[in-house]
XYZ file of C-alpha atoms in Angstrom:
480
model
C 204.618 94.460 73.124
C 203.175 91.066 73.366
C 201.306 91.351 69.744
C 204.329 92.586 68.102
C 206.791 89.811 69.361
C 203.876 87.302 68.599
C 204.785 87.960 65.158
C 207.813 86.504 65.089
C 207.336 83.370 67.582
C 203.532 82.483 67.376
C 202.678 79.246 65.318
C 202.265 80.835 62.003
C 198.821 78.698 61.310
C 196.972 80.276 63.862
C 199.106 83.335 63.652
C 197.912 84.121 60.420
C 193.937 83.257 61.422
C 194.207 85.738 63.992
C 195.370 88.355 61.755
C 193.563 87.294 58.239
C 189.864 87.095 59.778
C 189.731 90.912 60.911
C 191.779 91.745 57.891
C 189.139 89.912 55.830
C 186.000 91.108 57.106
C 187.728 94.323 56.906
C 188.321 93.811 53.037
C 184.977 92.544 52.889
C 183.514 96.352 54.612
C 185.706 98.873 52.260
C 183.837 96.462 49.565
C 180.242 96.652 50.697
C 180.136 100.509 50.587
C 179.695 100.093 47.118
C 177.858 96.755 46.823
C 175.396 98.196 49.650
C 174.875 101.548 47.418
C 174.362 99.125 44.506
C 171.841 97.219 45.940
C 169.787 99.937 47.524
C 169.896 102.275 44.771
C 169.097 99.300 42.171
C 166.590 98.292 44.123
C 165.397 101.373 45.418
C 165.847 104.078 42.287
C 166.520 101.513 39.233
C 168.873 100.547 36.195
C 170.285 103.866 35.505
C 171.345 104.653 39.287
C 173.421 101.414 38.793
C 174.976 102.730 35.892
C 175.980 105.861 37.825
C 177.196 104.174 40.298
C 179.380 102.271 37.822
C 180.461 105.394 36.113
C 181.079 106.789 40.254
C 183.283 103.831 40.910
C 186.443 104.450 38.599
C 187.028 108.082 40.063
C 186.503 106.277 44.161
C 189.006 103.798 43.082
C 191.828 106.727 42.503
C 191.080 107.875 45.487
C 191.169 104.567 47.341
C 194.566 104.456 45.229
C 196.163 107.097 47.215
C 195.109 105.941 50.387
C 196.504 102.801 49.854
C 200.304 104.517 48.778
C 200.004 106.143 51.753
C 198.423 103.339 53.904
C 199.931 100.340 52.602
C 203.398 101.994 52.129
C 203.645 103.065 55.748
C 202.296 100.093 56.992
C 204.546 97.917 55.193
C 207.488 100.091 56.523
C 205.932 100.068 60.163
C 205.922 96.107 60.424
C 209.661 95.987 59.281
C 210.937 98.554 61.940
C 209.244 97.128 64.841
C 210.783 93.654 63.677
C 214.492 95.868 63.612
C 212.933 97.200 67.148
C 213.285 100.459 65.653
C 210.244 102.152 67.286
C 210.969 105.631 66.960
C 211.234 105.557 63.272
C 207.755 103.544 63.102
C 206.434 106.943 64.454
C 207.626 108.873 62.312
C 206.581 107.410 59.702
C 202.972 107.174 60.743
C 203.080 110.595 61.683
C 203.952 110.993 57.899
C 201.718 109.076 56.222
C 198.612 110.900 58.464
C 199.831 114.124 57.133
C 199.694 113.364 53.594
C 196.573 110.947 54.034
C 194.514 114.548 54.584
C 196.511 116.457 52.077
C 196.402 114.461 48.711
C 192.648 113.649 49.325
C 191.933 117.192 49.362
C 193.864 118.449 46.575
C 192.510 115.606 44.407
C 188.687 116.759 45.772
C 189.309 120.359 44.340
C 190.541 119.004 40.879
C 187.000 117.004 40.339
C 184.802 119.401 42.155
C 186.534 122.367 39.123
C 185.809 119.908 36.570
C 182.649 117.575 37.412
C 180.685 117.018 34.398
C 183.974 116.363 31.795
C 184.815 114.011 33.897
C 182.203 111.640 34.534
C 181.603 112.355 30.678
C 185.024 110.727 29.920
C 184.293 107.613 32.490
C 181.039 107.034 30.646
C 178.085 109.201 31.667
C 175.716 108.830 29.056
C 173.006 112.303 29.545
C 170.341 109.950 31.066
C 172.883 108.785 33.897
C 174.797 112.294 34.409
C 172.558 113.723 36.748
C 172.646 110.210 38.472
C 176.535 110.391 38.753
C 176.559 113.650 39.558
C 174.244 113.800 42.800
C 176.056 110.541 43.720
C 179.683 111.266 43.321
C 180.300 115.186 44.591
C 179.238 114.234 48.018
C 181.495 111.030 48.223
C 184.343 113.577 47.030
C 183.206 115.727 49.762
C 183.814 113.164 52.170
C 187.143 111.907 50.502
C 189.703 112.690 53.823
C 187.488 110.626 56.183
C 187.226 107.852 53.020
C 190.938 108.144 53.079
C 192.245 108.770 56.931
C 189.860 105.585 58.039
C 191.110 103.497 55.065
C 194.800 103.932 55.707
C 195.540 104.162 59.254
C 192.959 100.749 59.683
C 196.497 99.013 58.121
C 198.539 101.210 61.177
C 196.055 99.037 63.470
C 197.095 95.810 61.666
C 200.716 96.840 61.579
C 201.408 96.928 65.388
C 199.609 93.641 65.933
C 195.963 94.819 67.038
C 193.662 93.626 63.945
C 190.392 92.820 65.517
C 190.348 96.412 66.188
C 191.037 97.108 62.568
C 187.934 94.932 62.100
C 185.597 96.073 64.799
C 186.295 100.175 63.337
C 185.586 98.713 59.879
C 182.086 97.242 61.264
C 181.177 100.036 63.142
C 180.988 102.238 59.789
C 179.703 99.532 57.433
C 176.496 99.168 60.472
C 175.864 102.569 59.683
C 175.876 102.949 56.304
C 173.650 100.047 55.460
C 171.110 101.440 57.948
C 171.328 105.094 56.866
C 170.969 103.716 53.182
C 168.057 102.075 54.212
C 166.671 105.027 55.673
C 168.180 107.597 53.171
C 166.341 106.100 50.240
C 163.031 104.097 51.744
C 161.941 106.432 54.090
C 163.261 109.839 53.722
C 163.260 109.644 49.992
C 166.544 111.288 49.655
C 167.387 108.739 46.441
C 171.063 108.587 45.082
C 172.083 111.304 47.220
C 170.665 109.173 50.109
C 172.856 106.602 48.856
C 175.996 108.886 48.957
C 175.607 110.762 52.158
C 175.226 107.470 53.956
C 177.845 106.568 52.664
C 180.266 109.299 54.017
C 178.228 109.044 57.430
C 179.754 105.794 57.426
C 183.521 106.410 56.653
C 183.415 109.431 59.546
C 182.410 107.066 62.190
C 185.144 104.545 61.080
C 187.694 107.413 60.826
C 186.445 108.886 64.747
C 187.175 105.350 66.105
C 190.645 104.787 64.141
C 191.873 108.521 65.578
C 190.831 107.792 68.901
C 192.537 104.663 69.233
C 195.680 106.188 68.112
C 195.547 109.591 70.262
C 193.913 108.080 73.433
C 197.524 106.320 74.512
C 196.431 102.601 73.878
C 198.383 102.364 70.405
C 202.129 100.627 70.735
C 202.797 103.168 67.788
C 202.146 107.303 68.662
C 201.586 110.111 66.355
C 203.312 112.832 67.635
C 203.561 116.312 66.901
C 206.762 116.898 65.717
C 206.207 113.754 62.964
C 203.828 115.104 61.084
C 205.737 117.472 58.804
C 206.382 115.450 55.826
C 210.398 114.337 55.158
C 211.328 113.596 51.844
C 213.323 110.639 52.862
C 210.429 109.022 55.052
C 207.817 109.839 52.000
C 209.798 108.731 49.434
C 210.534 105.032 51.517
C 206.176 105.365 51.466
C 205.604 105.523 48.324
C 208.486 103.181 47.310
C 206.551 100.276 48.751
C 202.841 101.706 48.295
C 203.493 102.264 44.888
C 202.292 98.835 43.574
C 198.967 99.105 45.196
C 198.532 102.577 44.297
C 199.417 102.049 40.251
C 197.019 98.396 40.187
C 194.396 101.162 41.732
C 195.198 103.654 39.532
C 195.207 100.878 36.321
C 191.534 99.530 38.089
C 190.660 102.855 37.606
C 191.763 103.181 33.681
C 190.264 99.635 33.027
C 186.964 100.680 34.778
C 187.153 104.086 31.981
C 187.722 101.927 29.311
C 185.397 99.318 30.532
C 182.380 101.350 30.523
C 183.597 103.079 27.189
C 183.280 99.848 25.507
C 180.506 98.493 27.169
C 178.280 101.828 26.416
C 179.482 101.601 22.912
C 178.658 97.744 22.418
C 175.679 97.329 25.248
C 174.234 101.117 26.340
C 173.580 101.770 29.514
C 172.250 98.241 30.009
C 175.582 96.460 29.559
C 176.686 99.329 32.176
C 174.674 98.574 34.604
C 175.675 94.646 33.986
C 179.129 95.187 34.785
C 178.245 97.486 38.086
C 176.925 94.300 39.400
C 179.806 92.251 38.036
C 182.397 94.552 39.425
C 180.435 94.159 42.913
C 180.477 90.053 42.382
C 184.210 90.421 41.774
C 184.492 92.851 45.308
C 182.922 90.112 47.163
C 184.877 87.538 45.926
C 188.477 89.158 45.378
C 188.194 91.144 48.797
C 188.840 88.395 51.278
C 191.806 87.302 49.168
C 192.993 90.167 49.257
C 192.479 90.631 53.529
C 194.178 87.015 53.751
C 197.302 89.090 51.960
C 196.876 92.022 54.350
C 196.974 89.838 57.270
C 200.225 88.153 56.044
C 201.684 90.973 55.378
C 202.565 92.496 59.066
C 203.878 88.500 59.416
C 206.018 88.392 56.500
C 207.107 92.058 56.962
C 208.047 91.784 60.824
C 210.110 88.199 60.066
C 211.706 89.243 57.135
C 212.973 92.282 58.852
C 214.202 89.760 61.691
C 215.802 87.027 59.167
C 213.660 84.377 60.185
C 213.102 83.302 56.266
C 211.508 79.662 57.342
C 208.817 81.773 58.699
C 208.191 84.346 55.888
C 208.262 81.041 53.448
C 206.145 79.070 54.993
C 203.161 82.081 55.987
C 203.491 82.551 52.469
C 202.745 79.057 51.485
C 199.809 79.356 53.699
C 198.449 82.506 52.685
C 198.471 81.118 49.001
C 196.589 78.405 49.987
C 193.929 80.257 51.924
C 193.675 82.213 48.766
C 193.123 79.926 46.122
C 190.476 78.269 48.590
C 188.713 81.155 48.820
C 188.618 81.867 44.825
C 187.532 78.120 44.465
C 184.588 78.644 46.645
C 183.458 82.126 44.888
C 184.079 80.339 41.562
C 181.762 77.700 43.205
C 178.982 79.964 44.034
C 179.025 82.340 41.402
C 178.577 79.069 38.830
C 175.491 77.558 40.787
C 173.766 80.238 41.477
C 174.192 83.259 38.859
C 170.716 84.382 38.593
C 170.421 84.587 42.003
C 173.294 86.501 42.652
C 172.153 89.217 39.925
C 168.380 89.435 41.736
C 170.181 91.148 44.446
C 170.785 93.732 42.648
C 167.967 94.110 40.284
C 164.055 94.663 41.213
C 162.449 92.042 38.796
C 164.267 93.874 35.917
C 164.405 90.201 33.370
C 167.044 92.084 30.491
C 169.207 93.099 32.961
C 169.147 89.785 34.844
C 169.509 87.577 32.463
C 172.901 89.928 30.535
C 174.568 90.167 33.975
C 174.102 86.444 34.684
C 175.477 84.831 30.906
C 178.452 87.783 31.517
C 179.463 86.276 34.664
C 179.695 82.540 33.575
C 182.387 83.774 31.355
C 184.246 86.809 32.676
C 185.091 84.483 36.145
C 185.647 81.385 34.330
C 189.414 81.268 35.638
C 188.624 83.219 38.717
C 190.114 80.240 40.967
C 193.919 81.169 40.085
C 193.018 84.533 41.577
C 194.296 83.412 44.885
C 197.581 82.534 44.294
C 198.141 86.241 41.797
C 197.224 88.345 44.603
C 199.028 86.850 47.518
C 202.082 86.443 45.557
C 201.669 90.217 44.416
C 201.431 91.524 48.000
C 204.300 89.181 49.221
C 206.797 91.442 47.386
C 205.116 94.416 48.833
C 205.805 92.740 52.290
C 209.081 92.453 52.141
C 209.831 95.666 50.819
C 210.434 94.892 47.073
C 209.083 97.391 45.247
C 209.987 96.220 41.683
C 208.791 93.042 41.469
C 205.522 93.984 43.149
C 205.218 97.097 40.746
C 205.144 94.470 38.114
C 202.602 92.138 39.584
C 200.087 94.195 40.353
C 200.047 95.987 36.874
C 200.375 92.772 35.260
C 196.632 91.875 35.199
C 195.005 95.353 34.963
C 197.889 97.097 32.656
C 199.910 94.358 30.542
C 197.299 92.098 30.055
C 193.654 93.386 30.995
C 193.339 96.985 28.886
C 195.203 95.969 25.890
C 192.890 92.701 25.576
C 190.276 94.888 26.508
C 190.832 96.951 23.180
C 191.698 94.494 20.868
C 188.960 91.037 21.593
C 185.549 93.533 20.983
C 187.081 94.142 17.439
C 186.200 90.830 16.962
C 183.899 89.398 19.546
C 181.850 92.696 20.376
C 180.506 92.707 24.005
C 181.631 88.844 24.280
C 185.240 89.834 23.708
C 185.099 92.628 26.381
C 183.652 89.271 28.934
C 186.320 87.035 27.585
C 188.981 89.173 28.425
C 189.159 88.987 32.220
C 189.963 85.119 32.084
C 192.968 85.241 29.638
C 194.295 88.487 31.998
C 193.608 86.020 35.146
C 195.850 82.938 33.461
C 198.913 85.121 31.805
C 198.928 87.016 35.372
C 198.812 84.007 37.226
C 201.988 82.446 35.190
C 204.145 85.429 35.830
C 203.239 85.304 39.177
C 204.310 81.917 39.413
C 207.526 82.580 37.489
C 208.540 85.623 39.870
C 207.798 83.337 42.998
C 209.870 80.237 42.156
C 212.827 82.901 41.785
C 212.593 84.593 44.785
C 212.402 81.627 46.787
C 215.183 79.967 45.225
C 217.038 83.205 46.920
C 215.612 82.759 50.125
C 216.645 79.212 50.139
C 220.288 80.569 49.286
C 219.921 83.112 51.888
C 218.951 80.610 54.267
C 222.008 78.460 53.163
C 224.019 80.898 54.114
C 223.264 81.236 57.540
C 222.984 77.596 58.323
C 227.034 77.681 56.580
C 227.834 80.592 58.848
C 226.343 79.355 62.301
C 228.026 75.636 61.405
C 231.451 77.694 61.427
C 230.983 79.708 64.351
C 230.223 76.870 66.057
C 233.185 74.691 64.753
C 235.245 77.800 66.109
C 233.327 77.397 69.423
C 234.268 73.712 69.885
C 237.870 74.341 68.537
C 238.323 77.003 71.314
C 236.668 74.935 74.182
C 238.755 72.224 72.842
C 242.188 74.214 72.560
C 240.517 75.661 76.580
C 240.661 71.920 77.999
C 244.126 70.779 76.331
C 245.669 73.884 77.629
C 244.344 73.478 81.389
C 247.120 73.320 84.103
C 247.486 69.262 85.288
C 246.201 68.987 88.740
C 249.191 66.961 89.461
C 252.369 69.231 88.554
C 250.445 72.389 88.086
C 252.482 72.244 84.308
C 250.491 72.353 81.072
């Protein structure tokens, strides 16, 4: 139990290194599934396999959405019951949350598979790119429980306090998809489908390694038979907490629609290929904020659930600071070096280079106050709040991104729909800010408390040992 009570006694500096590193390079692999298909398939097959990728991504992030309100939910709930020491109820709900991570992939699977084409029509197939999209995207659905199981149960790993594992699982799959990509498309000539199937070879591997850990004994947490059928209780505690994640999927997924609605209708399937690459810039840079949150989480979780507030405010403080270095550095290297960025993606293609590159200089322009949005969003996840999280992590994609979205083009055309992202970024960013300042100012009332509690138990302490001494028989007469 040595990780687990590290949580709540470790310096929180280094605490929060050891658990943000894994969690970011972890981030950083769930991203480069897609960059790496981008790159090889832009490289390897051309503009239009970009595009269907792009068109592809929307319908992976709702399923990334559920396996975050299963996998983020539970693991939220898992750190705060092993801070109560309440270890039986951590298993049951990871035995849970493994049940459901198979079933809602698979239901969701048979929806698409009925009704392919309409939807990759509605989230922007143009008829050159539909056969693209469609090679590309019904073997990732075909794959979608190992997408899902190695996805969520990578945050169980975290959870109990093990996350270079977490890391070293997320490696293992991201190795083998940028190989079999590599051989997929350049050597076998298998093209987008390549792409795809190396993709999936990828995800199984990671899910084989997570499952192992968990059934071969080494795991402080077990999955157990008899917690795996789904309780309404434990669920509904899941999705409670996983809910914010799982709608600011859900609303990636919506903007991504209406993103590549607009863009075909203002730019073709040029401007659709630009903002594949720009969504992949964004991956890189937003991912290892957001594994600098998941690695604070199990830390805020686990001390909240044991009171120790000075602990969960000041990993907090830290995480945000992490953050916003990280965004500053991205913002950094995105502004120096746009055109090289882009060639990554593109083979030499100048329209496409050149579109992507004057997009980015705009749609990242506030990027740096990223940081400090999405650790104060997942804080409230931490710690159980599911309100105030709900409403952070729509507030960019939801209140802010899609209506701006539909109303700048009106007037800007294609520049509105790049302008948009950096007015989202700074109305997020202030509501963020707003919702912090308040919840701390209850913590430090919280916090006030106790210190006014333990001063009176301890004035009762020295009254009694006081009242104790006065009241001792004299060693003279034997008389009080």
């Amino acid at each position: 139990m040595s990780n687990e009570l590290a949580m709540g006694k470790q310096n929180v500096g280094s605490l929060l290194w050891k658990f943000s590193l894994p969690a970011i390079v972890g981030m950083l692999v769930n991203a480069l599934y897609n960059i790496i298909d981008r790159i090889f398939v832009g490289r390897g097959i051309g503009s239009l396999a970009i595009a269907a990728t792009t068109v592809a991504f929307p319908i992976m992030l709702i399923m990334m959405a559920f396996s975050m309100l299963i996998g983020i939910g539970a693991t939220a709930l898992i750190s705060i019951r092993l801070g109560e020491r309440k270890k039986e109820e951590a298993e049951q709900i990871i035995g849970n949350a493994l049940t459901m991570l198979i079933i809602l992939p698979l239901i969701i699977s048979v929806i698409y598979l009925l009704f392919s084409d309409p939807i990759l029509i509605l989230f922007g197939a143009s008829p050159e790119v539909l056969p693209y999209a469609r090679d590309f995207t019904h073997i990732i659905m075909l794959g979608s429980v190992l997408g899902s199981l190695g996805m969520g149960m990578n945050n169980f790993i975290r959870a109990e306090g093990n996350p270079r594992l977490a890391m070293i699982t997320q490696l293992s799959g991201t190795f083998i998809n940028v190989v079999l990509n590599y051989i997929f498309i350049f050597k076998m000539g298998l093209g987008i489908k390549g792409s795809a199937l190396a993709t999936i070879s990828g995800q199984m591997v990671t899910t084989l390694l997570v499952l192992s850990y968990f059934f071969s004994g080494r795991s402080i947490v077990k999955i157990r038979l008899r917690n795996l059928k789904p309780q309404l209780a434990i669920l509904t505690s899941i999705v409670a907490i996983g809910f914010a994640p799982f709608a600011m999927q859900l609303a990636n997924s919506l903007q991504n629609l209406i993103l590549n609605k607009s863009l075909f209708t203002y730019g073709g399937d040029l401007a659709l290929s630009a903002v594949g690459i720009i969504m992949s810039v964004s991956m890189l840079l937003l991912m290892p904020v957001v594994g600098v949150s998941q690695g604070a989480q199990p830390i805020i979780g686990y001390n909240y659930g044991a009171k120790q507030y000075a602990r969960v405010k000041e990993t907090l403080q830290k995480a945000a600071i992490a953050g916003t270095g990280i965004s500053i550095i991205g913002f950094l290297a995105i502004y120096l070096w746009p055109t090289q960025i882009v060639g990554l993606f593109s083979n030499n293609d100048v329209a496409l280079t050149k579109m992507t590159a004057d997009a980015m200089l705009v749609y990242f322009a506030l990027c740096p106050l990223i940081g400090f949005q999405i650790i104060g969003s997942s804080y409230f996840q931490a710690v159980g709040k599911a309100i105030p999280s709900i409403i952070l992590s729509l507030s960019r994609q939801v209140l802010l991104f899609i209506p701006l979205l539909v109303f700048l083009p009106k007037f800007w055309g294609i520049d509105g729909i790049w302008r948009t992202a950096p007015i989202a970024d700074g109305l997020a960013t202030l509501l963020t800010a707003i919702l912090i300042y308040l919840e701390m100012k209850h913590i430090a009332k919280i916090r006030h408390d106790q210190s006014s509690r333990e001063d009176k138990k301890m004035d009762l302490v020295a009254e009694n040992n006081f009242r104790g001494t006065d009241n001792r028989p004299s060693p003279i007469t034997g008389r009080s």
